[in-house]
Amino acid sequence: MKLNHLNLSVSDVAAAREFLETFFNMTCEVSRGNGFALMYDDDGLALTLMKGREVHYPKTFYIGFSQKNKEQVNKINQCLRENGFDVKPPGYAHGCYTFYVDAPGGFMVEVPCYSES
């Protein structure tokens, strides 16, 4: 069985949507202002963003966008830096080459590569 739907409560739907479209190639299919967005990745995952009054995820909560190689991880990291995001350079942690970024809206994103290439 495949996980194919996830809902995130976010403090700013429009900013979170734009972030996911710009840096992770997600496509927004339905947008209702700053209250709701339905997005898809290229593998059919449906991600809904819903406006939350108080968004407080645990420090260990994140969503991830796995990459095929280290070069892709580096490319996304550099793009985020060039667009003003405060991200540390990628490194090795828990068995992969990875980094984390705080996304607009109150959640965290991991960008890992699990292969050695």
PDB file of C-alpha atoms in Angstrom:
ATOM      1  CA  MET A   1       0.000   0.000   0.000  1.00  0.00           C
ATOM      2  CA  LYS A   2       1.311   3.428  -0.930  1.00  0.00           C
ATOM      3  CA  LEU A   3       0.864   6.630   1.059  1.00  0.00           C
ATOM      4  CA  ASN A   4      -0.698   9.024  -1.436  1.00  0.00           C
ATOM      5  CA  HIS A   5      -2.279  11.866   0.540  1.00  0.00           C
ATOM      6  CA  LEU A   6      -0.955  14.177   3.231  1.00  0.00           C
ATOM      7  CA  ASN A   7      -2.482  17.275   4.823  1.00  0.00           C
ATOM      8  CA  LEU A   8      -0.376  20.016   6.400  1.00  0.00           C
ATOM      9  CA  SER A   9      -1.725  22.815   8.535  1.00  0.00           C
ATOM     10  CA  VAL A  10       0.285  25.924   7.696  1.00  0.00           C
ATOM     11  CA  SER A  11       0.255  29.519   8.872  1.00  0.00           C
ATOM     12  CA  ASP A  12       0.542  30.900   5.316  1.00  0.00           C
ATOM     13  CA  VAL A  13      -0.957  28.743   2.554  1.00  0.00           C
ATOM     14  CA  ALA A  14       0.084  31.039  -0.315  1.00  0.00           C
ATOM     15  CA  ALA A  15       3.723  31.239   0.799  1.00  0.00           C
ATOM     16  CA  ALA A  16       3.945  27.475   1.434  1.00  0.00           C
ATOM     17  CA  ARG A  17       2.373  26.759  -1.962  1.00  0.00           C
ATOM     18  CA  GLU A  18       4.789  29.070  -3.777  1.00  0.00           C
ATOM     19  CA  PHE A  19       7.765  27.518  -1.931  1.00  0.00           C
ATOM     20  CA  LEU A  20       6.733  23.980  -2.916  1.00  0.00           C
ATOM     21  CA  GLU A  21       6.059  24.988  -6.521  1.00  0.00           C
ATOM     22  CA  THR A  22       9.334  26.886  -6.894  1.00  0.00           C
ATOM     23  CA  PHE A  23      11.810  24.583  -5.203  1.00  0.00           C
ATOM     24  CA  PHE A  24      10.172  21.135  -5.387  1.00  0.00           C
ATOM     25  CA  ASN A  25       8.214  21.224  -8.661  1.00  0.00           C
ATOM     26  CA  MET A  26       4.853  20.563  -7.049  1.00  0.00           C
ATOM     27  CA  THR A  27       1.779  21.572  -9.044  1.00  0.00           C
ATOM     28  CA  CYS A  28      -1.154  23.367  -7.498  1.00  0.00           C
ATOM     29  CA  GLU A  29      -4.472  22.058  -8.849  1.00  0.00           C
ATOM     30  CA  VAL A  30      -6.855  23.920  -6.524  1.00  0.00           C
ATOM     31  CA  SER A  31      -6.205  27.134  -4.640  1.00  0.00           C
ATOM     32  CA  ARG A  32      -8.659  28.966  -2.434  1.00  0.00           C
ATOM     33  CA  GLY A  33      -6.709  32.089  -1.507  1.00  0.00           C
ATOM     34  CA  ASN A  34      -4.740  31.759   1.669  1.00  0.00           C
ATOM     35  CA  GLY A  35      -7.082  29.138   3.148  1.00  0.00           C
ATOM     36  CA  PHE A  36      -6.520  25.975   1.105  1.00  0.00           C
ATOM     37  CA  ALA A  37      -4.402  24.494  -1.672  1.00  0.00           C
ATOM     38  CA  LEU A  38      -4.363  21.054  -3.270  1.00  0.00           C
ATOM     39  CA  MET A  39      -0.985  20.164  -4.740  1.00  0.00           C
ATOM     40  CA  TYR A  40       0.477  17.152  -6.533  1.00  0.00           C
ATOM     41  CA  ASP A  41       3.977  15.847  -7.022  1.00  0.00           C
ATOM     42  CA  ASP A  42       5.082  14.049 -10.201  1.00  0.00           C
ATOM     43  CA  ASP A  43       4.313  10.655  -8.632  1.00  0.00           C
ATOM     44  CA  GLY A  44       0.680  11.370  -7.740  1.00  0.00           C
ATOM     45  CA  LEU A  45       1.018  12.330  -4.064  1.00  0.00           C
ATOM     46  CA  ALA A  46      -1.778  14.729  -3.116  1.00  0.00           C
ATOM     47  CA  LEU A  47      -0.631  17.312  -0.589  1.00  0.00           C
ATOM     48  CA  THR A  48      -3.232  19.609   0.887  1.00  0.00           C
ATOM     49  CA  LEU A  49      -2.285  22.801   2.660  1.00  0.00           C
ATOM     50  CA  MET A  50      -4.844  24.192   5.077  1.00  0.00           C
ATOM     51  CA  LYS A  51      -4.679  27.465   6.958  1.00  0.00           C
ATOM     52  CA  GLY A  52      -4.116  26.876  10.665  1.00  0.00           C
ATOM     53  CA  ARG A  53      -4.512  29.444  13.409  1.00  0.00           C
ATOM     54  CA  GLU A  54      -1.712  28.005  15.499  1.00  0.00           C
ATOM     55  CA  VAL A  55       0.761  25.805  13.689  1.00  0.00           C
ATOM     56  CA  HIS A  56       3.190  24.014  15.992  1.00  0.00           C
ATOM     57  CA  TYR A  57       4.827  20.871  14.678  1.00  0.00           C
ATOM     58  CA  PRO A  58       7.244  18.932  16.888  1.00  0.00           C
ATOM     59  CA  LYS A  59      10.916  19.757  16.265  1.00  0.00           C
ATOM     60  CA  THR A  60      11.407  16.315  14.716  1.00  0.00           C
ATOM     61  CA  PHE A  61       8.523  16.666  12.212  1.00  0.00           C
ATOM     62  CA  TYR A  62       9.380  17.213   8.559  1.00  0.00           C
ATOM     63  CA  ILE A  63       8.417  16.231   5.028  1.00  0.00           C
ATOM     64  CA  GLY A  64      11.075  15.025   2.596  1.00  0.00           C
ATOM     65  CA  PHE A  65      11.919  15.293  -1.079  1.00  0.00           C
ATOM     66  CA  SER A  66      14.449  12.528  -1.838  1.00  0.00           C
ATOM     67  CA  GLN A  67      16.860  13.209  -4.673  1.00  0.00           C
ATOM     68  CA  LYS A  68      18.596  10.761  -7.034  1.00  0.00           C
ATOM     69  CA  ASN A  69      22.100  12.073  -6.377  1.00  0.00           C
ATOM     70  CA  LYS A  70      24.196  14.431  -4.299  1.00  0.00           C
ATOM     71  CA  GLU A  71      24.403  16.940  -7.152  1.00  0.00           C
ATOM     72  CA  GLN A  72      20.633  17.457  -7.018  1.00  0.00           C
ATOM     73  CA  VAL A  73      20.787  17.958  -3.243  1.00  0.00           C
ATOM     74  CA  ASN A  74      23.552  20.533  -3.733  1.00  0.00           C
ATOM     75  CA  LYS A  75      21.618  22.272  -6.520  1.00  0.00           C
ATOM     76  CA  ILE A  76      18.483  22.682  -4.405  1.00  0.00           C
ATOM     77  CA  ASN A  77      20.554  23.839  -1.435  1.00  0.00           C
ATOM     78  CA  GLN A  78      22.283  26.487  -3.560  1.00  0.00           C
ATOM     79  CA  CYS A  79      19.002  27.641  -5.101  1.00  0.00           C
ATOM     80  CA  LEU A  80      17.457  28.076  -1.663  1.00  0.00           C
ATOM     81  CA  ARG A  81      20.499  30.064  -0.490  1.00  0.00           C
ATOM     82  CA  GLU A  82      20.357  32.294  -3.576  1.00  0.00           C
ATOM     83  CA  ASN A  83      16.713  33.003  -2.785  1.00  0.00           C
ATOM     84  CA  GLY A  84      17.410  34.103   0.773  1.00  0.00           C
ATOM     85  CA  PHE A  85      16.746  30.936   2.760  1.00  0.00           C
ATOM     86  CA  ASP A  86      18.990  30.267   5.740  1.00  0.00           C
ATOM     87  CA  VAL A  87      20.167  26.711   5.069  1.00  0.00           C
ATOM     88  CA  LYS A  88      23.310  24.934   6.148  1.00  0.00           C
ATOM     89  CA  PRO A  89      25.361  23.116   3.506  1.00  0.00           C
ATOM     90  CA  PRO A  90      24.401  19.466   2.975  1.00  0.00           C
ATOM     91  CA  GLY A  91      26.217  16.813   4.958  1.00  0.00           C
ATOM     92  CA  TYR A  92      25.981  13.216   6.049  1.00  0.00           C
ATOM     93  CA  ALA A  93      23.444  12.297   8.724  1.00  0.00           C
ATOM     94  CA  HIS A  94      21.446   9.166   9.563  1.00  0.00           C
ATOM     95  CA  GLY A  95      22.725   7.256   6.524  1.00  0.00           C
ATOM     96  CA  CYS A  96      22.256   9.854   3.801  1.00  0.00           C
ATOM     97  CA  TYR A  97      23.546  13.070   2.300  1.00  0.00           C
ATOM     98  CA  THR A  98      21.027  15.701   3.361  1.00  0.00           C
ATOM     99  CA  PHE A  99      20.012  19.115   4.624  1.00  0.00           C
ATOM    100  CA  TYR A 100      16.931  20.680   6.203  1.00  0.00           C
ATOM    101  CA  VAL A 101      15.152  23.964   5.550  1.00  0.00           C
ATOM    102  CA  ASP A 102      12.391  25.760   7.412  1.00  0.00           C
ATOM    103  CA  ALA A 103       9.600  26.283   4.911  1.00  0.00           C
ATOM    104  CA  PRO A 104       7.220  29.229   4.882  1.00  0.00           C
ATOM    105  CA  GLY A 105       4.076  28.258   6.732  1.00  0.00           C
ATOM    106  CA  GLY A 106       5.686  26.594   9.744  1.00  0.00           C
ATOM    107  CA  PHE A 107       7.002  23.184   8.702  1.00  0.00           C
ATOM    108  CA  MET A 108      10.405  21.740   7.904  1.00  0.00           C
ATOM    109  CA  VAL A 109      11.618  20.050   4.714  1.00  0.00           C
ATOM    110  CA  GLU A 110      14.433  17.526   4.363  1.00  0.00           C
ATOM    111  CA  VAL A 111      16.267  17.104   1.038  1.00  0.00           C
ATOM    112  CA  PRO A 112      18.151  13.767   1.198  1.00  0.00           C
ATOM    113  CA  CYS A 113      20.004  11.491  -1.190  1.00  0.00           C
ATOM    114  CA  TYR A 114      20.261   7.882  -0.058  1.00  0.00           C
ATOM    115  CA  SER A 115      22.656   6.683  -2.766  1.00  0.00           C
ATOM    116  CA  GLU A 116      26.412   7.173  -2.716  1.00  0.00           C
ATOM    117  CA  SER A 117      26.514   8.928  -6.106  1.00  0.00           C
TER     118      SER A 117
END
